[in-house]
mmCIF file of C-alpha atoms in Angstrom:
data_model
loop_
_atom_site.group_PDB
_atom_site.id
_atom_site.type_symbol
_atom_site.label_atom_id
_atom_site.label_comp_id
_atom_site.label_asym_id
_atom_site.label_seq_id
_atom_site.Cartn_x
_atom_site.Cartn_y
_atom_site.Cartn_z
ATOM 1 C CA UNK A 1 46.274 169.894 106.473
ATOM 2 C CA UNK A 2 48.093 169.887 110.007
ATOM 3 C CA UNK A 3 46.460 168.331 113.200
ATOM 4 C CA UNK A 4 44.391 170.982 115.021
ATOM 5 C CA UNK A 5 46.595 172.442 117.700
ATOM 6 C CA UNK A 6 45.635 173.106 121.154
ATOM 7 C CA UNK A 7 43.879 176.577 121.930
ATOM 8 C CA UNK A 8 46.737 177.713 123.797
ATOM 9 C CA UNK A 9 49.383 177.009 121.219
ATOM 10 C CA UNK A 10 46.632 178.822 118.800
ATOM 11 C CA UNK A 11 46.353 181.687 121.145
ATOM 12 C CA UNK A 12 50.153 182.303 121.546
ATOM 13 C CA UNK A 13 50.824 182.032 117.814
ATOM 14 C CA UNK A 14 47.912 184.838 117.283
ATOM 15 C CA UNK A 15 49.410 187.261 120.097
ATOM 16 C CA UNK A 16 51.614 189.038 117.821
ATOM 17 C CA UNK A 17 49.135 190.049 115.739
ATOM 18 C CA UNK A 18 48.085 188.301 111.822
ATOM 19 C CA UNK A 19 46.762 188.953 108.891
ATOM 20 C CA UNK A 20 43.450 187.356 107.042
ATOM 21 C CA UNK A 21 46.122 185.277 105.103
ATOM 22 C CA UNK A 22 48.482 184.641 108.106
ATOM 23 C CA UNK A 23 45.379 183.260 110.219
ATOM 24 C CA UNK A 24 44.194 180.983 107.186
ATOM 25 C CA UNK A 25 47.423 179.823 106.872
ATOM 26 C CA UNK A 26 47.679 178.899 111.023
ATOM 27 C CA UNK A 27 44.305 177.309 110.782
ATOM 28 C CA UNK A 28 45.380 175.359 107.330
ATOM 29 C CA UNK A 29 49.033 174.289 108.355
ATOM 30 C CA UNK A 30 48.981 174.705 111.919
ATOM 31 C CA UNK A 31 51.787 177.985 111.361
ATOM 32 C CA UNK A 32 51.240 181.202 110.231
ATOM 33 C CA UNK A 33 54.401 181.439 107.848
ATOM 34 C CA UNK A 34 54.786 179.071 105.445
ATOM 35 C CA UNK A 35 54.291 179.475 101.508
ATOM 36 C CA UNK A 36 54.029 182.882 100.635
ATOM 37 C CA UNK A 37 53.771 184.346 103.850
ATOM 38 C CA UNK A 38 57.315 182.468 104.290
ATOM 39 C CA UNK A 39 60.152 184.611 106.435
ATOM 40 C CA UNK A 40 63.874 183.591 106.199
ATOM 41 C CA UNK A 41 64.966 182.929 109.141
ATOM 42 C CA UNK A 42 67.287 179.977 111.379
ATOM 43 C CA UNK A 43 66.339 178.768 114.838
ATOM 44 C CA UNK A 44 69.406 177.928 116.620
ATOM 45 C CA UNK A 45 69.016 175.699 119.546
ATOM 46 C CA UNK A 46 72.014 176.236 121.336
ATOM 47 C CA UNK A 47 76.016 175.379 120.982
ATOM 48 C CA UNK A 48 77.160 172.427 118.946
ATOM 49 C CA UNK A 49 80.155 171.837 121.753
ATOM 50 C CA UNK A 50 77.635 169.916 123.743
ATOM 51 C CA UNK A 51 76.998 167.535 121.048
ATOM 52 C CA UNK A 52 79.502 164.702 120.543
ATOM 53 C CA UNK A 53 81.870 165.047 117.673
ATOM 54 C CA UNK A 54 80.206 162.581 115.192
ATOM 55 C CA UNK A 55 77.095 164.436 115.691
ATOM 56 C CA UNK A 56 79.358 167.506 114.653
ATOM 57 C CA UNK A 57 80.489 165.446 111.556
ATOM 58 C CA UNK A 58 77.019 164.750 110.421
ATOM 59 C CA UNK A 59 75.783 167.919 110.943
ATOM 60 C CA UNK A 60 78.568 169.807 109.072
ATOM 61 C CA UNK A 61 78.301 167.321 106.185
ATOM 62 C CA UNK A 62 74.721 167.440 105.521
ATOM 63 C CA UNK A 63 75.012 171.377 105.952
ATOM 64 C CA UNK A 64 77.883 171.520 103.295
ATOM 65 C CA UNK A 65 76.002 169.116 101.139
ATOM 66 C CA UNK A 66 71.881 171.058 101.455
ATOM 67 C CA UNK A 67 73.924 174.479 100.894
ATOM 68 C CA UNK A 68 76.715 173.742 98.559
ATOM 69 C CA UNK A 69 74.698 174.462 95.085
ATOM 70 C CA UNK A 70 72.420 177.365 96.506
ATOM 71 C CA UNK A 71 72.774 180.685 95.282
ATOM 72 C CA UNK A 72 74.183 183.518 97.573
ATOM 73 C CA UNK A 73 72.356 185.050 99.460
ATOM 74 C CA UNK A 74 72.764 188.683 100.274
ATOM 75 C CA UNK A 75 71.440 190.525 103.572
ATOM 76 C CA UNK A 76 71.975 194.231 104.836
ATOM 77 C CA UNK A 77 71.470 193.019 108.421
ATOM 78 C CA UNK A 78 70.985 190.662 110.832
ATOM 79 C CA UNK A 79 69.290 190.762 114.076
ATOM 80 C CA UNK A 80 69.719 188.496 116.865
ATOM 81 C CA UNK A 81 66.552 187.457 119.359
ATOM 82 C CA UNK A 82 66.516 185.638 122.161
ATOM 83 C CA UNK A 83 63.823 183.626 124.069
ATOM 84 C CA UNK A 84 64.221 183.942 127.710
ATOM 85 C CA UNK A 85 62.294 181.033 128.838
ATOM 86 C CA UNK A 86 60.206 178.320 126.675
ATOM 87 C CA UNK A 87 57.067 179.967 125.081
ATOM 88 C CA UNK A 88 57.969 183.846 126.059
ATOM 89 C CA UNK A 89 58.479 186.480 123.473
ATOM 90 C CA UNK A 90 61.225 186.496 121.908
ATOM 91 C CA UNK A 91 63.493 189.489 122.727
ATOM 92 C CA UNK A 92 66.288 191.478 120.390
ATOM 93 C CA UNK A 93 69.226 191.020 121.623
ATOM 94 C CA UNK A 94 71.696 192.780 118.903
ATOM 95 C CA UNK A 95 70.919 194.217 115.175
ATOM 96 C CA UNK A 96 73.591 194.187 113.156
ATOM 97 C CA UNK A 97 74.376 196.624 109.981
ATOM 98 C CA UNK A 98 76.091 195.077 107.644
ATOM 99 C CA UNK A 99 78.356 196.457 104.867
ATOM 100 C CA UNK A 100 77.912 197.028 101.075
#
């Protein structure tokens, strides 16, 4: 079990709308998407140019290494969101096809 979270983290995590299961699963874990309710996806924080170069290094490395024996995985698209400011809704910025 996760720490309780404060109402208004609660309350934004609820405004899009979850299931029974996604709401037991906030309550239980403090998120509504983990185990089977679990949607690929990568947060990306912002450009790696503003970190030094060994913190390049390391990060490269240990990305090589966690992804080097995982199976490929295939997508038909990719969609690119945005948040404009801390704690807004997210936004689409681009959706992306992508070929056979």
């Amino acid at each position: 079990m996760a720490a309780a979270l404060p109402p208004a983290e609660m309350a934004r995590r609820r405004a899009g709308g979850l299931t029974a299961r996604q709401e037991e699963l906030l309550q239980q874990w403090g998120y509504p998407f983990v185990l089977d309710e679990f949607r690929f996806h990568l947060s990306l924080t912002g450009p790696l140019h503003t970190v030094n170069s060994e913190t390049q290094a390391l990060v490269q490395d240990a990305a090589e290494q966690f992804f080097a024996d995982l199976p490929a995985l295939r997508f038909n698209s990719l969609a690119l969101f945005a948040e404009p400011t801390p704690g807004a809704d997210f936004v689409l910025l681009d959706h992306l096809e992508m070929g056979a």
